[in-house]
Tab-separated table of C-alpha atoms and ligand atoms in Angstrom:
chain	number	residue	atom	x	y	z
Q	3	MET	CA	-5.854	-11.399	4.422
Q	4	SER	CA	-8.948	-9.510	5.505
Q	5	LEU	CA	-8.079	-5.854	5.666
Q	6	LEU	CA	-11.285	-4.298	6.914
Q	7	ASN	CA	-12.071	-4.377	10.603
Q	8	ASP	CA	-13.662	-7.656	11.603
Q	9	LYS	CA	-16.296	-6.063	13.910
Q	10	THR	CA	-15.469	-8.526	16.670
Q	11	CYS	CA	-14.229	-6.073	19.288
Q	12	CYS	CA	-16.734	-4.451	21.684
Q	13	TRP	CA	-14.493	-1.422	22.263
Q	14	ILE	CA	-14.436	-0.635	18.545
Q	15	ASN	CA	-18.117	-1.449	18.099
Q	16	ASP	CA	-18.839	1.234	20.736
Q	17	LEU	CA	-17.512	3.906	18.354
Q	18	SER	CA	-19.389	5.527	15.518
Q	19	PRO	CA	-18.230	4.269	12.106
Q	20	ARG	CA	-15.815	6.608	10.342
Q	21	LEU	CA	-16.897	8.061	7.030
Q	22	ASP	CA	-13.697	9.671	5.778
Q	23	ILE	CA	-11.633	6.599	4.864
Q	24	LYS	CA	-9.169	7.019	1.988
Q	25	VAL	CA	-7.224	4.237	0.320
Q	26	LEU	CA	-3.923	4.909	-1.472
Q	27	SER	CA	-5.053	5.405	-5.069
Q	28	GLU	CA	-2.079	7.004	-6.850
Q	29	ASP	CA	1.714	7.203	-6.583
Q	30	LYS	CA	2.884	9.725	-3.994
Q	31	ASN	CA	6.008	11.599	-2.893
Q	32	CYS	CA	6.391	12.909	0.624
Q	33	ASP	CA	8.846	14.254	3.191
Q	34	TRP	CA	7.740	11.789	5.879
Q	35	LEU	CA	6.056	8.418	5.696
Q	36	ILE	CA	4.759	6.817	8.882
Q	37	VAL	CA	3.756	3.178	8.618
Q	38	GLY	CA	1.141	1.943	11.119
Q	39	ALA	CA	-1.644	4.055	12.631
Q	40	GLY	CA	-1.945	2.833	16.219
Q	41	TYR	CA	-0.980	4.913	19.264
Q	42	THR	CA	2.643	5.017	18.063
Q	43	GLY	CA	2.114	6.029	14.438
Q	44	LEU	CA	-0.714	8.456	15.227
Q	45	SER	CA	1.397	10.125	17.919
Q	46	ALA	CA	4.397	10.334	15.592
Q	47	ALA	CA	2.194	11.921	12.917
Q	48	ARG	CA	0.673	14.375	15.391
Q	49	LYS	CA	4.083	15.460	16.651
Q	50	LEU	CA	5.600	15.750	13.148
Q	51	SER	CA	2.696	17.850	11.938
Q	52	GLN	CA	3.387	20.268	14.794
Q	53	LEU	CA	7.112	20.328	14.059
Q	54	HIS	CA	6.678	20.702	10.281
Q	55	PRO	CA	3.324	22.279	9.441
Q	56	SER	CA	4.370	22.868	5.830
Q	57	GLN	CA	5.965	19.506	5.038
Q	58	LYS	CA	4.133	16.630	3.439
Q	59	ILE	CA	3.413	13.833	5.910
Q	60	ILE	CA	1.724	10.559	4.937
Q	61	LEU	CA	0.425	7.977	7.426
Q	62	VAL	CA	-0.594	4.543	6.138
Q	63	ASP	CA	-2.249	1.552	7.761
Q	64	ALA	CA	-2.982	-1.903	6.420
Q	65	GLN	CA	-6.351	-1.924	8.181
Q	66	LEU	CA	-8.467	0.878	9.642
Q	67	ALA	CA	-6.546	3.446	11.696
Q	68	GLY	CA	-6.517	2.616	15.392
Q	69	GLU	CA	-8.313	-0.679	14.936
Q	70	GLY	CA	-5.310	-2.926	15.484
Q	71	ALA	CA	-4.029	-3.612	19.002
Q	72	SER	CA	-4.495	0.049	19.957
Q	73	GLY	CA	-8.280	-0.170	19.720
Q	74	ARG	CA	-8.618	-3.706	21.058
Q	75	ASN	CA	-6.476	-3.908	24.188
Q	76	SER	CA	-7.592	-4.241	27.807
Q	77	GLY	CA	-7.276	-0.544	28.599
Q	78	TYR	CA	-4.793	-0.593	31.512
Q	79	LEU	CA	-2.605	2.488	31.464
Q	80	VAL	CA	0.075	1.049	33.684
Q	81	ASP	CA	2.354	2.653	36.258
Q	82	THR	CA	3.999	-0.678	37.116
Q	83	THR	CA	4.030	-4.250	35.802
Q	84	LEU	CA	4.907	-7.489	37.505
Q	85	ASN	CA	4.943	-10.056	34.791
Q	86	ASP	CA	8.119	-9.790	32.885
Q	87	GLY	CA	10.597	-11.239	35.223
Q	88	PHE	CA	11.013	-8.379	37.670
Q	89	THR	CA	10.004	-10.134	40.825
Q	90	SER	CA	13.365	-9.928	42.499
Q	91	ASN	CA	15.596	-7.064	43.520
Q	92	LYS	CA	18.414	-8.101	41.272
Q	93	ASP	CA	17.018	-6.199	38.296
Q	94	PHE	CA	16.093	-3.220	40.410
Q	95	SER	CA	17.860	-0.550	38.377
Q	96	ASN	CA	16.368	-1.798	35.114
Q	97	TYR	CA	12.933	-2.015	36.745
Q	98	LYS	CA	13.289	1.586	37.876
Q	99	LYS	CA	14.133	2.657	34.328
Q	100	LYS	CA	11.088	0.794	33.070
Q	101	THR	CA	8.753	2.552	35.499
Q	102	ASN	CA	10.339	5.901	34.597
Q	103	ILE	CA	9.211	5.204	31.033
Q	104	TYR	CA	5.696	4.227	32.204
Q	105	LYS	CA	5.516	7.493	34.131
Q	106	LEU	CA	6.408	9.514	31.048
Q	107	GLY	CA	3.842	7.469	29.090
Q	108	ILE	CA	1.091	8.395	31.547
Q	109	GLU	CA	2.162	12.051	31.343
Q	110	SER	CA	1.968	11.953	27.522
Q	111	ILE	CA	-1.577	10.607	27.604
Q	112	LYS	CA	-2.628	13.102	30.263
Q	113	LYS	CA	-1.291	15.984	28.146
Q	114	PHE	CA	-3.036	14.610	25.069
Q	115	ILE	CA	-6.449	14.224	26.682
Q	116	LYS	CA	-6.187	17.612	28.364
Q	117	LYS	CA	-5.174	19.435	25.189
Q	118	TYR	CA	-7.866	17.850	23.002
Q	119	LYS	CA	-10.509	17.442	25.749
Q	120	VAL	CA	-10.789	13.711	25.127
Q	121	ASP	CA	-13.362	11.533	26.873
Q	122	CYS	CA	-11.892	8.034	27.101
Q	123	ASP	CA	-13.648	6.865	30.307
Q	124	TRP	CA	-10.536	7.820	32.273
Q	125	ASN	CA	-10.633	6.285	35.752
Q	126	GLU	CA	-7.783	6.604	38.235
Q	127	SER	CA	-9.064	3.513	39.985
Q	128	GLY	CA	-5.666	1.881	40.477
Q	129	LYS	CA	-5.208	-1.790	39.594
Q	130	TYR	CA	-4.746	-5.135	41.326
Q	131	PHE	CA	-2.200	-7.888	40.776
Q	132	ALA	CA	-4.185	-10.818	42.135
Q	133	SER	CA	-3.931	-14.571	42.568
Q	134	SER	CA	-6.171	-17.385	43.764
Q	135	ARG	CA	-3.135	-19.203	45.182
Q	136	LEU	CA	-2.004	-18.368	48.677
Q	137	GLU	CA	1.591	-19.257	47.855
Q	138	ASP	CA	1.706	-16.337	45.388
Q	139	LYS	CA	1.580	-13.979	48.345
Q	140	LYS	CA	5.372	-14.353	48.552
Q	141	ILE	CA	5.717	-12.904	45.058
Q	142	LEU	CA	3.467	-10.008	46.019
Q	143	ILE	CA	5.410	-9.281	49.208
Q	144	ASN	CA	8.635	-9.266	47.239
Q	145	PHE	CA	7.044	-6.948	44.674
Q	146	SER	CA	5.795	-4.736	47.499
Q	147	ASN	CA	9.385	-4.328	48.720
Q	148	ILE	CA	10.448	-3.130	45.279
Q	149	LEU	CA	7.524	-0.714	45.072
Q	150	ASN	CA	8.390	0.626	48.538
Q	151	ARG	CA	11.919	1.393	47.372
Q	152	LEU	CA	10.486	3.228	44.387
Q	153	ASP	CA	7.826	5.087	46.380
Q	154	PHE	CA	4.827	3.639	44.567
Q	155	GLU	CA	1.723	3.868	46.689
Q	156	HIS	CA	0.304	0.373	47.051
Q	157	GLU	CA	-1.468	-1.973	49.436
Q	158	LEU	CA	-1.679	-5.730	50.054
Q	159	TYR	CA	-5.173	-7.237	50.186
Q	160	ASN	CA	-6.557	-10.527	51.432
Q	161	GLN	CA	-9.558	-12.511	50.231
Q	162	GLY	CA	-12.124	-10.719	52.420
Q	163	ASN	CA	-11.183	-7.216	51.203
Q	164	LEU	CA	-11.041	-8.470	47.643
Q	165	LYS	CA	-14.546	-9.930	47.663
Q	166	GLU	CA	-15.849	-6.532	48.647
Q	167	LYS	CA	-13.800	-4.644	46.050
Q	168	LEU	CA	-14.165	-7.055	43.112
Q	169	GLY	CA	-17.386	-8.951	43.781
Q	170	THR	CA	-15.648	-12.344	43.631
Q	171	SER	CA	-14.149	-14.655	46.266
Q	172	PHE	CA	-11.879	-16.214	43.657
Q	173	TYR	CA	-8.766	-14.236	44.589
Q	174	LYS	CA	-6.937	-14.994	47.846
Q	175	SER	CA	-4.345	-12.234	47.782
Q	176	ALA	CA	-3.561	-9.137	45.795
Q	177	LEU	CA	-1.345	-6.114	45.572
Q	178	TYR	CA	-3.121	-2.905	44.656
Q	179	THR	CA	-1.189	-0.066	43.011
Q	180	LYS	CA	-2.857	3.296	43.267
Q	181	GLY	CA	-1.249	4.725	40.139
Q	182	GLY	CA	-2.881	2.423	37.562
Q	183	ILE	CA	-5.491	4.030	35.306
Q	184	LEU	CA	-8.309	2.375	33.372
Q	185	ILE	CA	-9.441	3.751	30.032
Q	186	HIS	CA	-11.564	2.886	27.000
Q	187	PRO	CA	-8.803	2.107	24.478
Q	188	GLY	CA	-11.041	2.551	21.445
Q	189	LYS	CA	-12.135	6.045	22.470
Q	190	LEU	CA	-8.540	7.087	23.137
Q	191	VAL	CA	-7.157	5.935	19.810
Q	192	ARG	CA	-10.166	7.265	17.871
Q	193	ALA	CA	-9.482	10.691	19.386
Q	194	MET	CA	-5.920	10.413	18.054
Q	195	VAL	CA	-7.314	9.736	14.568
Q	196	ASP	CA	-9.818	12.592	14.833
Q	197	VAL	CA	-7.258	15.239	15.816
Q	198	LEU	CA	-4.823	14.545	12.972
Q	199	SER	CA	-4.168	17.871	11.318
Q	200	ASP	CA	-4.702	18.719	7.666
Q	201	ASN	CA	-1.056	18.320	6.739
Q	202	VAL	CA	-1.215	14.591	7.521
Q	203	GLU	CA	-2.636	12.483	4.684
Q	204	LEU	CA	-4.039	9.240	6.061
Q	205	TYR	CA	-4.427	6.179	3.800
Q	206	GLU	CA	-6.096	3.101	5.254
Q	207	ASN	CA	-6.524	-0.444	3.988
Q	208	SER	CA	-3.195	0.314	2.349
Q	209	GLN	CA	-0.590	-2.234	3.295
Q	210	LEU	CA	3.096	-1.601	2.780
Q	211	LEU	CA	4.381	-4.721	1.013
Q	212	GLU	CA	8.065	-3.951	0.391
Q	213	TRP	CA	10.467	-1.110	0.966
Q	214	LYS	CA	14.036	-0.313	0.001
Q	215	LYS	CA	16.543	2.513	0.233
Q	216	ASP	CA	17.403	4.309	-2.978
Q	217	ASN	CA	20.159	6.874	-2.338
Q	218	ASP	CA	18.567	9.559	-0.181
Q	219	LYS	CA	15.021	8.256	-0.629
Q	220	VAL	CA	13.041	5.260	0.552
Q	221	LEU	CA	10.864	3.509	-2.042
Q	222	CYS	CA	7.743	1.875	-0.664
Q	223	LYS	CA	5.608	-0.566	-2.616
Q	224	PHE	CA	1.900	-1.021	-1.961
Q	225	GLU	CA	-0.511	-3.265	-3.853
Q	226	ASN	CA	-1.084	-0.962	-6.844
Q	227	PHE	CA	0.876	2.196	-6.094
Q	228	ASN	CA	4.167	3.412	-4.613
Q	229	ILE	CA	5.202	6.063	-2.138
Q	230	THR	CA	8.639	7.673	-2.324
Q	231	THR	CA	9.682	9.378	0.881
Q	232	ARG	CA	12.631	11.294	2.309
Q	233	LYS	CA	12.228	9.882	5.804
Q	234	ILE	CA	10.289	6.927	7.151
Q	235	ILE	CA	9.143	5.870	10.630
Q	236	PHE	CA	8.024	2.292	11.183
Q	237	CYS	CA	5.301	1.998	13.835
Q	238	THR	CA	3.875	-1.408	12.968
Q	239	ASN	CA	4.551	-3.026	16.343
Q	240	GLY	CA	3.652	-6.755	16.005
Q	241	PHE	CA	4.324	-6.521	12.270
Q	242	LEU	CA	7.863	-5.125	12.417
Q	243	LYS	CA	9.333	-8.538	11.793
Q	244	SER	CA	7.165	-9.102	8.703
Q	245	LEU	CA	8.663	-5.916	7.232
Q	246	GLY	CA	12.173	-7.173	7.904
Q	247	ILE	CA	12.831	-4.754	10.771
Q	248	LYS	CA	14.875	-5.763	13.812
Q	249	THR	CA	13.999	-9.353	12.961
Q	250	ASN	CA	16.271	-10.828	15.608
Q	251	TYR	CA	14.950	-8.642	18.388
Q	252	ASN	CA	11.139	-8.915	18.366
Q	253	PHE	CA	8.376	-11.414	17.747
Q	254	PRO	CA	4.571	-11.180	17.609
Q	255	LEU	CA	2.131	-12.921	19.928
Q	256	THR	CA	-1.602	-13.136	19.365
Q	257	LEU	CA	-3.883	-12.491	22.322
Q	258	THR	CA	-7.626	-13.024	22.522
Q	259	ALA	CA	-10.168	-11.362	24.780
Q	260	SER	CA	-13.908	-11.513	25.383
Q	261	MET	CA	-16.352	-9.014	26.814
Q	262	THR	CA	-19.785	-9.652	28.292
Q	263	ARG	CA	-22.874	-7.614	27.626
Q	264	PRO	CA	-23.566	-5.046	30.386
Q	265	LEU	CA	-24.770	-6.871	33.518
Q	266	SER	CA	-28.428	-6.301	34.392
Q	267	ASP	CA	-29.311	-4.539	37.666
Q	268	ASN	CA	-30.037	-7.884	39.313
Q	269	GLU	CA	-26.872	-9.530	38.043
Q	270	PHE	CA	-24.842	-6.572	39.204
Q	271	LYS	CA	-26.502	-6.675	42.621
Q	272	SER	CA	-25.759	-10.408	42.881
Q	273	ILE	CA	-22.026	-9.666	42.809
Q	274	GLY	CA	-22.233	-6.787	45.275
Q	275	GLU	CA	-22.280	-3.808	42.855
Q	276	PRO	CA	-18.513	-3.269	42.784
Q	277	LYS	CA	-17.010	-0.078	41.397
Q	278	GLU	CA	-15.021	-0.296	38.147
Q	279	TRP	CA	-11.822	-2.346	38.696
Q	280	GLY	CA	-8.958	-4.040	36.844
Q	281	VAL	CA	-7.026	-7.177	37.813
Q	282	LEU	CA	-3.750	-8.332	36.290
Q	283	PRO	CA	-2.475	-11.854	36.963
Q	284	VAL	CA	0.444	-12.659	39.224
Q	285	ARG	CA	1.446	-15.567	36.977
Q	286	PRO	CA	2.277	-14.455	33.435
Q	287	MET	CA	-0.282	-16.595	31.595
Q	288	GLY	CA	-3.135	-15.954	34.036
Q	289	ALA	CA	-6.192	-13.904	33.081
Q	290	THR	CA	-6.431	-10.147	32.868
Q	291	ILE	CA	-9.954	-9.363	33.995
Q	292	ARG	CA	-11.766	-6.082	34.302
Q	293	MET	CA	-15.149	-4.659	35.316
Q	294	THR	CA	-15.800	-1.766	32.946
Q	295	LYS	CA	-17.529	1.521	33.584
Q	296	ASN	CA	-20.777	0.220	32.061
Q	297	ARG	CA	-20.724	-3.085	34.034
Q	298	ARG	CA	-19.281	-5.344	31.362
Q	299	ILE	CA	-16.683	-7.937	32.284
Q	300	LEU	CA	-13.627	-8.174	30.048
Q	301	ILE	CA	-11.355	-11.207	30.171
Q	302	ARG	CA	-8.086	-11.841	28.311
Q	303	ASN	CA	-6.542	-15.218	29.016
Q	304	THR	CA	-4.689	-16.473	25.940
Q	305	ALA	CA	-1.331	-15.633	24.347
Q	306	GLU	CA	-0.035	-17.721	21.476
Q	307	VAL	CA	2.118	-17.904	18.403
Q	308	TYR	CA	-0.418	-17.339	15.626
Q	309	ASN	CA	0.234	-15.437	12.412
Q	310	PRO	CA	-2.657	-13.754	10.571
Q	311	PHE	CA	-3.901	-10.198	11.118
Q	312	LYS	CA	-7.157	-11.586	12.548
Q	313	MET	CA	-8.269	-14.969	13.801
Q	314	SER	CA	-11.083	-16.801	12.031
Q	315	GLU	CA	-14.511	-16.913	13.658
Q	316	THR	CA	-14.105	-20.629	14.396
Q	317	GLU	CA	-10.797	-20.080	16.160
Q	318	LEU	CA	-12.228	-17.171	18.147
Q	319	LYS	CA	-15.157	-19.341	19.260
Q	320	LYS	CA	-12.734	-21.875	20.733
Q	321	ARG	CA	-10.993	-19.162	22.777
Q	322	SER	CA	-14.338	-17.734	23.830
Q	323	ILE	CA	-15.266	-21.038	25.537
Q	324	ASN	CA	-12.101	-20.746	27.554
Q	325	GLN	CA	-13.017	-17.180	28.498
Q	326	LYS	CA	-16.553	-18.145	29.465
Q	327	THR	CA	-15.030	-20.683	31.889
Q	328	GLY	CA	-12.735	-17.992	33.274
Q	329	ILE	CA	-15.700	-15.707	33.999
Q	330	LYS	CA	-17.800	-18.540	35.411
Q	331	LYS	CA	-15.191	-19.608	37.923
Q	332	ARG	CA	-14.902	-16.082	39.230
Q	333	PHE	CA	-18.616	-15.250	39.084
Q	334	PRO	CA	-20.590	-18.524	39.422
Q	335	GLU	CA	-23.763	-16.543	40.173
Q	336	LEU	CA	-23.847	-14.966	36.691
Q	337	PRO	CA	-25.659	-16.635	33.766
Q	338	ASN	CA	-23.657	-18.799	31.346
Q	339	ASP	CA	-24.098	-17.024	28.059
Q	340	ILE	CA	-23.316	-13.394	28.626
Q	341	ILE	CA	-20.311	-13.014	26.339
Q	342	ASP	CA	-21.084	-10.395	23.731
Q	343	CYS	CA	-17.916	-10.483	21.646
Q	344	THR	CA	-14.510	-12.142	21.319
Q	345	TRP	CA	-11.578	-10.717	19.410
Q	346	SER	CA	-7.889	-11.155	18.802
Q	347	GLY	CA	-5.034	-8.678	18.643
Q	348	ILE	CA	-1.285	-8.716	18.166
Q	349	VAL	CA	1.365	-7.627	20.630
Q	350	SER	CA	5.057	-7.427	20.039
Q	351	ARG	CA	7.526	-8.943	22.479
Q	352	THR	CA	11.227	-8.738	23.023
Q	353	ARG	CA	13.270	-11.229	24.980
Q	354	ASN	CA	14.177	-8.963	27.893
Q	355	SER	CA	10.994	-6.824	27.761
Q	356	SER	CA	12.884	-3.716	26.600
Q	357	GLN	CA	11.199	-1.648	23.922
Q	358	ILE	CA	12.548	-0.726	20.471
Q	359	PHE	CA	13.333	2.953	19.829
Q	360	ASP	CA	15.928	3.339	17.135
Q	361	LYS	CA	17.410	4.929	14.066
Q	362	ILE	CA	18.128	1.863	11.927
Q	363	ASP	CA	19.644	3.689	8.974
Q	364	LYS	CA	19.982	7.221	7.670
Q	365	ASN	CA	16.431	8.632	7.617
Q	366	ILE	CA	14.873	5.354	8.809
Q	367	PHE	CA	13.402	5.117	12.293
Q	368	VAL	CA	11.428	2.599	14.317
Q	369	ALA	CA	9.487	2.606	17.590
Q	370	GLY	CA	7.565	-0.308	19.066
Q	371	CYS	CA	7.485	-3.553	21.048
Q	372	TYR	CA	5.817	-2.659	24.288
Q	373	ASN	CA	5.354	-6.195	25.560
Q	374	GLY	CA	1.675	-5.745	26.331
Q	375	SER	CA	2.002	-2.292	27.944
Q	376	GLY	CA	1.775	0.035	24.986
Q	377	ILE	CA	-0.964	2.579	25.689
Q	378	GLY	CA	1.179	5.158	27.434
Q	379	VAL	CA	4.541	3.959	26.171
Q	380	GLY	CA	3.346	3.772	22.537
Q	381	THR	CA	2.063	7.338	22.730
Q	382	LEU	CA	5.311	8.519	24.315
Q	383	PHE	CA	7.507	6.595	21.855
Q	384	GLY	CA	5.509	7.865	18.872
Q	385	GLU	CA	5.955	11.490	19.901
Q	386	GLN	CA	9.601	11.065	20.816
Q	387	ILE	CA	10.652	9.090	17.713
Q	388	ALA	CA	9.281	11.989	15.646
Q	389	ILE	CA	11.466	14.370	17.662
Q	390	LYS	CA	14.487	12.076	17.323
Q	391	ALA	CA	13.917	11.804	13.567
Q	392	ASN	CA	13.970	15.593	13.545
Q	393	ASN	CA	17.478	15.479	15.092
Q	394	GLU	CA	16.368	16.960	18.387
Q	395	HIS	CA	16.943	15.682	21.890
Q	396	THR	CA	14.676	15.717	24.944
Q	397	ARG	CA	14.791	14.498	28.535
Q	398	GLU	CA	12.209	11.879	27.498
Q	399	ILE	CA	14.559	10.516	24.801
Q	400	GLU	CA	17.323	10.382	27.385
Q	401	THR	CA	15.098	8.316	29.712
Q	402	ILE	CA	13.996	6.007	26.891
Q	403	GLU	CA	17.539	5.466	25.647
Q	404	SER	CA	18.991	4.872	29.096
Q	405	ARG	CA	17.169	1.527	29.242
Q	406	ASN	CA	18.842	-1.721	28.166
Q	407	LYS	CA	18.402	-2.499	24.469
Q	408	PRO	CA	16.364	-5.583	23.470
Q	409	THR	CA	18.495	-8.709	23.485
Q	410	TRP	CA	19.130	-11.026	20.536
Q	411	LEU	CA	16.658	-13.796	19.654
Q	412	PRO	CA	17.505	-17.039	17.822
Q	413	PRO	CA	16.360	-17.427	14.192
Q	414	GLN	CA	13.409	-19.582	13.057
Q	415	PRO	CA	12.456	-22.348	13.583
Q	416	PHE	CA	14.264	-22.231	16.965
Q	417	LEU	CA	12.506	-19.025	18.008
Q	418	ASP	CA	8.976	-20.377	17.506
Q	419	LEU	CA	9.886	-23.641	19.211
Q	420	GLY	CA	11.372	-21.812	22.183
Q	421	VAL	CA	8.452	-19.389	22.506
Q	422	LYS	CA	5.885	-22.187	22.221
Q	423	ALA	CA	7.662	-24.261	24.867
Q	424	ARG	CA	7.826	-21.276	27.211
Q	425	LEU	CA	4.131	-20.500	26.698
Q	426	ILE	CA	3.192	-24.117	27.476
Q	427	PHE	CA	5.309	-24.020	30.620
Q	428	GLU	CA	3.861	-20.683	31.800
Q	429	ARG	CA	0.354	-21.833	30.983
Q	430	SER	CA	0.764	-24.940	33.111
Q	431	ARG	CA	2.060	-22.782	35.986
Q	432	ALA	CA	-0.978	-20.539	35.670
Q	433	GLU	CA	-3.601	-23.262	35.132
Q	434	SER	CA	-5.737	-22.183	38.096
Q	435	GLU	CA	-5.493	-18.486	37.141
Q	436	ILE	CA	-6.853	-18.805	33.590
G	522	LIG	C1	-5.802	-8.146	23.678
G	522	LIG	C2	-4.757	-7.124	24.021
G	522	LIG	C3	-4.720	-6.572	25.295
G	522	LIG	C4	-3.778	-5.594	25.614
G	522	LIG	N1	-3.866	-4.948	26.817
G	522	LIG	C5	-3.096	-3.860	27.054
G	522	LIG	C6	-3.315	-3.079	28.227
G	522	LIG	O1	-4.215	-3.319	29.014
G	522	LIG	N2	-2.490	-2.018	28.440
G	522	LIG	C7	-1.500	-1.681	27.555
G	522	LIG	O2	-0.783	-0.698	27.796
G	522	LIG	N3	-1.315	-2.386	26.405
G	522	LIG	C8	-2.082	-3.458	26.144
G	522	LIG	N4	-1.921	-4.159	24.984
G	522	LIG	C9	-0.830	-3.770	24.061
G	522	LIG	C10	-1.151	-2.490	23.290
G	522	LIG	O3	-2.409	-2.594	22.690
G	522	LIG	C11	-0.070	-2.278	22.237
G	522	LIG	O4	1.188	-2.249	22.864
G	522	LIG	C12	-0.264	-0.950	21.513
G	522	LIG	O5	-1.524	-0.887	20.925
G	522	LIG	C13	0.808	-0.779	20.464
G	522	LIG	O6	0.502	0.346	19.690
G	522	LIG	P1	1.168	0.526	18.279
G	522	LIG	O7	0.620	1.750	17.661
G	522	LIG	O8	2.650	0.460	18.412
G	522	LIG	O9	0.764	-0.778	17.465
G	522	LIG	P2	-0.641	-1.242	16.860
G	522	LIG	O10	-1.800	-0.685	17.559
G	522	LIG	O11	-0.506	-2.711	16.717
G	522	LIG	O12	-0.615	-0.556	15.433
G	522	LIG	C14	0.217	-1.012	14.414
G	522	LIG	C15	-0.513	-0.763	13.115
G	522	LIG	O13	0.371	-1.094	12.047
G	522	LIG	C16	-0.438	-1.566	10.994
G	522	LIG	N5	0.391	-2.325	10.065
G	522	LIG	C17	1.012	-3.506	10.288
G	522	LIG	N6	1.695	-3.891	9.187
G	522	LIG	C18	1.501	-2.928	8.263
G	522	LIG	C19	1.942	-2.765	6.923
G	522	LIG	N7	2.733	-3.669	6.323
G	522	LIG	N8	1.536	-1.667	6.238
G	522	LIG	C20	0.736	-0.750	6.842
G	522	LIG	N9	0.310	-0.854	8.106
G	522	LIG	C21	0.681	-1.917	8.809
G	522	LIG	C22	-1.487	-2.417	11.687
G	522	LIG	O14	-2.617	-2.562	10.862
G	522	LIG	C23	-1.751	-1.638	12.960
G	522	LIG	O15	-2.892	-0.819	12.884
G	522	LIG	C24	-2.810	-5.188	24.640
G	522	LIG	C25	-2.835	-5.747	23.374
G	522	LIG	C26	-3.791	-6.706	23.045
G	522	LIG	C27	-3.801	-7.276	21.650
């Protein structure tokens, strides 16, 4: 397994390299161990360090902090989502609970960036759920009815409006929600690394291999050294299952994305100089596609069962061809070879799209599984799991815990077979949208 960052992700390559990286190099004892330094683990560490300035807090990550999914996602801070089964009114109350959580997630990020004066290319541009198939308009109208009931400001668009907004005639209908926010995910998570206070020791390229309870302590084994901790919080998201946590309730999926170089003035003019925008697909396996602040096009159009931390270069190249086609069919006027980088990342899914937020044993806590919407929710869950582990209660915890728990998943090999079959089915339904 390659532990260092693979330098394939444009968002991460935008950041200056970090110079202060420490690897676990001796046995340690601590009051708190947090495993995983993405939005969730970094937010848990930040909150704990405020709650316990004099206790010893250790944060570990198998790779570089923030350079897993948190630094390599598509950067949609979502107010609403369409693609996890909530296209009818029958799940209305659960959908409402889900958007209540998104709202708290957005508030957490807003507070964070305000407090630490973070520049993460924040743009309250809203977002589109769009389709090239006229028949998908029915889904959007149904979704619009749900959003009306929940008072989400939104608008339905047709092809003509969309060409003007997005610079492509590919989409025939769309629903625009005003509350979606676009960010630079790498800048956001890097800020979370930078603001860690002195009472958090961060060890990177330090992978937790095994852990076990030993009376009131938890013993954690790394490659050459051990950490013994009083309390532990697991924030490893797509890797929860590999650590034996909630194994029947979550599973990882690997996504790949590509980003173009910035478009030249002429190229940008040829597509009508649109403002920054973000499109999410109406059909679950369709492409997420975004015009960034500096005129790059990002496309994410694969989701698959694939195990390693990072995909090999050869495998990434195959996905990149697919992504080049996706860009070309939306922007035929642009040159062929404008993709600058292609990368993979892991998300964690549950069967019913509920997240995991739990005490799994005395002094052992876990937060994760955001089903592809983890920027705001991960930050919220990280902060709140730290508070829960501190035996306190908040209105945020009440909102999080009022949602249905993740439902049970079958064991292997049935799980992989089922997931693969579902992905093939969804992919065939979304063929035109990839
Ligand atoms: C391509 C892509 C696009 C996405 N788009 C969006 C989007 O637009 N909007 C959105 O909200 N979300 C999106 N997501 C999902 C979002 O990125 C995740 O939900 C979020 O980053 C989860 O944060 P996290 O901190 O829980 O997990 P992660 O960022 O995955 O962090 C977990 C960390 O745990 C570490 N780890 C794992 N195992 C171990 C171990 N044994 N020992 C030590 N450390 C370990 C990993 O190295 C990793 O750094 C996307 C994800 C991907 C991959």
